[in-house]
């Protein structure tokens, strides 16, 4: 069975400083991995996806993530946080045998001015 | 290009009642998945529909059922509502021809059970 663990439930950063959101996954197969963002009272927006091509994946709004198979990690980073980045972020793994998405518990990001 | 649309946006029901939630997929998509997101948690997969049939199901009781129509829109039905069914219900659409990924999400229906 696959699972996703987001190592921080809350992250607080100052505007203009780097953001790091940590994610570890467990999967029996070569996984497809995603990061989604959810702003208050909104649905989920895809930030980026990894599907066994380049291990460093660039997404929207300056976010990127690095797939490390040896560490079973898929951490999300952004060099400089913006106030609009305040939201909840979900690391997601796709089941290889089907199309079910399994979500981590989420990391809430607070950006201080 | 309209994205995924869900209706209603909010709904209040009482225990024991039944509810129907609706979803129209993004233009060009033929597959719909439903997720339940309890407060403070990540979404959990309920089931997926394509070609008007349920193709995959998560760990949810039979009180949760669905339907997909020929125009690819979908309904989620929940019977005998419990307090624990209070959640944000998210619909996601995708294209079978593109390997069902990525999934595009609607803004959800917030269901409150009194």
Tab-separated table of C-alpha atoms in Angstrom:
chain	number	residue	atom	x	y	z
A	1	UNK	CA	0.000	0.000	0.000
A	2	UNK	CA	1.167	3.495	-0.707
A	3	UNK	CA	1.324	6.325	1.792
A	4	UNK	CA	2.562	9.889	2.093
A	5	UNK	CA	3.965	11.635	5.156
A	6	UNK	CA	4.341	15.376	5.306
A	7	UNK	CA	6.837	15.998	8.035
A	8	UNK	CA	5.612	19.443	9.105
A	9	UNK	CA	1.985	20.324	9.778
A	10	UNK	CA	2.807	24.057	9.904
A	11	UNK	CA	5.647	26.125	8.430
A	12	UNK	CA	6.155	29.816	9.111
A	13	UNK	CA	8.483	31.915	6.939
A	14	UNK	CA	9.177	35.594	6.370
A	15	UNK	CA	8.386	37.140	3.011
A	16	UNK	CA	11.412	36.929	0.722
A	17	UNK	CA	12.995	33.950	2.516
A	18	UNK	CA	13.160	30.350	1.216
A	19	UNK	CA	10.385	27.826	1.762
A	20	UNK	CA	10.966	24.098	2.301
A	21	UNK	CA	8.081	21.639	2.638
A	22	UNK	CA	9.114	18.062	3.372
A	23	UNK	CA	7.441	14.939	2.041
A	24	UNK	CA	8.295	11.256	2.292
A	25	UNK	CA	6.409	8.574	0.417
A	26	UNK	CA	5.998	4.852	0.487
A	27	UNK	CA	5.132	3.008	-2.696
A	28	UNK	CA	5.667	-0.483	-4.024
A	29	UNK	CA	6.034	0.778	-7.562
A	30	UNK	CA	7.794	3.580	-9.346
A	31	UNK	CA	5.517	6.353	-8.166
A	32	UNK	CA	3.904	9.358	-9.747
A	33	UNK	CA	4.142	12.225	-7.275
A	34	UNK	CA	2.429	15.584	-7.148
A	35	UNK	CA	2.246	18.728	-5.078
A	36	UNK	CA	-1.099	20.533	-4.850
A	37	UNK	CA	-1.920	23.841	-3.148
A	38	UNK	CA	-5.225	24.755	-1.535
A	39	UNK	CA	-6.109	28.337	-0.715
A	40	UNK	CA	-8.854	28.977	1.873
A	41	UNK	CA	-12.295	27.855	0.738
A	42	UNK	CA	-10.921	26.756	-2.606
A	43	UNK	CA	-10.240	23.517	-4.406
A	44	UNK	CA	-6.828	22.088	-5.140
A	45	UNK	CA	-4.457	23.519	-7.736
A	46	UNK	CA	-1.657	21.429	-9.213
A	47	UNK	CA	1.786	22.945	-8.560
A	48	UNK	CA	3.944	20.282	-10.197
A	49	UNK	CA	4.221	16.582	-10.984
A	50	UNK	CA	6.936	13.931	-11.164
A	51	UNK	CA	6.422	11.030	-13.546
A	52	UNK	CA	9.866	9.361	-13.830
A	53	UNK	CA	11.472	11.917	-16.131
A	54	UNK	CA	13.880	14.517	-14.656
A	55	UNK	CA	14.320	14.219	-10.896
A	56	UNK	CA	14.186	18.001	-10.456
A	57	UNK	CA	10.726	19.189	-11.361
A	58	UNK	CA	9.804	22.814	-11.924
A	59	UNK	CA	6.264	23.962	-11.286
A	60	UNK	CA	4.183	27.086	-11.304
A	61	UNK	CA	4.782	30.229	-9.240
A	62	UNK	CA	8.499	29.530	-8.771
A	63	UNK	CA	8.087	26.218	-6.929
A	64	UNK	CA	10.218	23.174	-7.619
A	65	UNK	CA	10.629	19.714	-6.128
A	66	UNK	CA	13.356	17.100	-6.181
A	67	UNK	CA	12.640	13.373	-6.342
A	68	UNK	CA	15.161	11.313	-4.355
A	69	UNK	CA	14.497	7.618	-4.687
A	70	UNK	CA	17.169	6.594	-2.182
A	71	UNK	CA	15.549	8.765	0.471
A	72	UNK	CA	11.942	8.197	-0.732
A	73	UNK	CA	11.495	11.956	-0.553
A	74	UNK	CA	9.860	14.602	-2.716
A	75	UNK	CA	10.491	17.919	-0.958
A	76	UNK	CA	9.002	21.165	-2.288
A	77	UNK	CA	11.022	24.400	-2.310
A	78	UNK	CA	10.732	28.009	-3.356
A	79	UNK	CA	13.673	30.426	-3.151
A	80	UNK	CA	11.682	33.465	-2.051
A	81	UNK	CA	8.276	33.344	-0.360
A	82	UNK	CA	5.520	35.742	-1.305
A	83	UNK	CA	2.501	36.692	0.777
A	84	UNK	CA	0.275	34.960	-1.787
A	85	UNK	CA	2.016	31.639	-0.986
A	86	UNK	CA	0.138	31.423	2.322
A	87	UNK	CA	-2.004	28.309	1.861
A	88	UNK	CA	-2.117	24.573	2.576
A	89	UNK	CA	0.117	22.300	0.555
A	90	UNK	CA	-0.446	18.610	-0.109
A	91	UNK	CA	2.047	16.010	-1.262
A	92	UNK	CA	0.273	13.315	-3.270
A	93	UNK	CA	1.190	9.888	-4.646
A	94	UNK	CA	-0.652	8.144	-7.424
A	95	UNK	CA	-1.300	4.452	-7.149
A	96	UNK	CA	0.439	2.645	-9.991
A	97	UNK	CA	-2.267	0.010	-10.341
A	98	UNK	CA	-5.059	2.516	-10.619
A	99	UNK	CA	-5.720	6.179	-10.618
A	100	UNK	CA	-6.432	6.775	-6.963
A	101	UNK	CA	-4.556	9.685	-5.416
A	102	UNK	CA	-3.313	9.327	-1.835
A	103	UNK	CA	-2.788	12.625	-0.023
A	104	UNK	CA	-0.507	13.549	2.829
A	105	UNK	CA	-1.934	15.322	5.836
A	106	UNK	CA	-0.989	18.747	4.495
A	107	UNK	CA	1.379	21.542	5.525
A	108	UNK	CA	-0.064	24.938	6.318
A	109	UNK	CA	2.272	27.765	5.282
A	110	UNK	CA	2.181	31.116	7.006
A	111	UNK	CA	4.080	34.003	5.410
A	112	UNK	CA	5.008	36.899	7.678
A	113	UNK	CA	5.577	40.386	6.273
B	1	UNK	CA	-12.471	27.055	-21.022
B	2	UNK	CA	-14.597	26.174	-17.987
B	3	UNK	CA	-12.892	24.227	-15.282
B	4	UNK	CA	-14.487	21.708	-12.947
B	5	UNK	CA	-17.736	23.043	-11.530
B	6	UNK	CA	-19.529	21.720	-8.464
B	7	UNK	CA	-22.931	22.459	-7.009
B	8	UNK	CA	-24.121	23.461	-4.541
B	9	UNK	CA	-21.252	25.284	-2.831
B	10	UNK	CA	-22.715	24.799	0.649
B	11	UNK	CA	-25.332	22.467	2.034
B	12	UNK	CA	-26.793	21.869	5.480
B	13	UNK	CA	-28.557	18.598	6.300
B	14	UNK	CA	-29.629	16.720	9.403
B	15	UNK	CA	-28.702	13.220	10.489
B	16	UNK	CA	-30.484	10.484	8.595
B	17	UNK	CA	-31.211	12.580	5.526
B	18	UNK	CA	-29.928	11.933	2.029
B	19	UNK	CA	-27.898	14.322	-0.145
B	20	UNK	CA	-26.887	14.607	-3.796
B	21	UNK	CA	-23.864	16.577	-4.933
B	22	UNK	CA	-23.139	17.406	-8.569
B	23	UNK	CA	-20.021	17.836	-10.668
B	24	UNK	CA	-19.360	18.913	-14.245
B	25	UNK	CA	-15.893	17.990	-15.500
B	26	UNK	CA	-13.460	20.256	-17.279
B	27	UNK	CA	-14.051	20.492	-21.007
B	28	UNK	CA	-12.411	17.560	-22.783
B	29	UNK	CA	-12.335	15.325	-19.694
B	30	UNK	CA	-14.258	12.066	-19.456
B	31	UNK	CA	-13.361	10.790	-15.973
B	32	UNK	CA	-14.593	12.004	-12.595
B	33	UNK	CA	-13.239	11.176	-9.154
B	34	UNK	CA	-14.735	12.159	-5.799
B	35	UNK	CA	-12.835	12.933	-2.602
B	36	UNK	CA	-13.887	13.691	0.973
B	37	UNK	CA	-11.841	16.236	2.914
B	38	UNK	CA	-12.585	16.412	6.629
B	39	UNK	CA	-11.571	19.555	8.476
B	40	UNK	CA	-7.820	19.742	8.967
B	41	UNK	CA	-7.088	16.628	6.922
B	42	UNK	CA	-6.039	15.721	3.417
B	43	UNK	CA	-8.637	14.549	0.901
B	44	UNK	CA	-9.553	10.861	0.836
B	45	UNK	CA	-10.538	9.034	-2.330
B	46	UNK	CA	-14.183	7.901	-2.493
B	47	UNK	CA	-14.533	6.530	-6.045
B	48	UNK	CA	-13.858	7.143	-9.724
B	49	UNK	CA	-16.188	6.958	-12.728
B	50	UNK	CA	-15.574	6.671	-16.423
B	51	UNK	CA	-17.725	5.259	-19.211
B	52	UNK	CA	-20.630	5.658	-16.785
B	53	UNK	CA	-19.370	2.973	-14.437
B	54	UNK	CA	-17.642	2.963	-11.061
B	55	UNK	CA	-14.089	1.826	-11.781
B	56	UNK	CA	-12.303	2.144	-8.472
B	57	UNK	CA	-13.478	2.664	-4.918
B	58	UNK	CA	-11.841	3.790	-1.709
B	59	UNK	CA	-12.645	2.671	1.814
B	60	UNK	CA	-16.131	4.168	2.087
B	61	UNK	CA	-19.385	2.406	3.046
B	62	UNK	CA	-22.184	1.630	0.623
B	63	UNK	CA	-24.058	4.699	1.864
B	64	UNK	CA	-21.833	6.531	-0.604
B	65	UNK	CA	-22.876	5.946	-4.192
B	66	UNK	CA	-22.452	7.711	-7.478
B	67	UNK	CA	-23.473	8.037	-11.036
B	68	UNK	CA	-21.964	9.319	-14.260
B	69	UNK	CA	-24.086	10.595	-17.110
B	70	UNK	CA	-23.459	10.364	-20.874
B	71	UNK	CA	-22.203	13.968	-20.894
B	72	UNK	CA	-19.538	12.888	-18.318
B	73	UNK	CA	-21.060	14.880	-15.453
B	74	UNK	CA	-21.411	13.032	-12.169
B	75	UNK	CA	-23.402	12.874	-8.946
B	76	UNK	CA	-22.360	11.762	-5.489
B	77	UNK	CA	-25.163	10.469	-3.275
B	78	UNK	CA	-24.874	9.908	0.446
B	79	UNK	CA	-27.693	8.165	2.339
B	80	UNK	CA	-28.442	8.028	6.060
B	81	UNK	CA	-26.193	10.964	6.825
B	82	UNK	CA	-24.031	10.865	9.947
B	83	UNK	CA	-22.401	13.726	11.805
B	84	UNK	CA	-19.050	12.376	10.604
B	85	UNK	CA	-20.053	12.985	6.992
B	86	UNK	CA	-19.548	16.704	7.526
B	87	UNK	CA	-16.720	17.610	5.163
B	88	UNK	CA	-15.680	19.337	1.975
B	89	UNK	CA	-16.482	17.086	-0.983
B	90	UNK	CA	-14.181	17.584	-3.934
B	91	UNK	CA	-14.684	16.484	-7.491
B	92	UNK	CA	-11.719	15.985	-9.818
B	93	UNK	CA	-11.788	15.372	-13.552
B	94	UNK	CA	-9.220	13.945	-15.922
B	95	UNK	CA	-8.870	12.395	-19.356
B	96	UNK	CA	-8.577	8.654	-19.867
B	97	UNK	CA	-6.647	9.266	-23.102
B	98	UNK	CA	-4.009	11.151	-21.107
B	99	UNK	CA	-3.612	8.464	-18.501
B	100	UNK	CA	-6.054	10.073	-16.055
B	101	UNK	CA	-3.432	12.625	-15.014
B	102	UNK	CA	-3.249	15.305	-13.922
B	103	UNK	CA	-6.521	15.545	-12.065
B	104	UNK	CA	-8.159	18.975	-12.025
B	105	UNK	CA	-10.219	19.839	-8.940
B	106	UNK	CA	-13.337	21.903	-8.416
B	107	UNK	CA	-13.822	24.235	-5.447
B	108	UNK	CA	-15.898	21.653	-3.618
B	109	UNK	CA	-19.213	21.385	-1.811
B	110	UNK	CA	-19.107	21.998	1.914
B	111	UNK	CA	-21.584	19.686	3.611
B	112	UNK	CA	-22.599	20.322	7.207
B	113	UNK	CA	-24.618	17.759	9.162
B	114	UNK	CA	-26.586	18.961	12.192
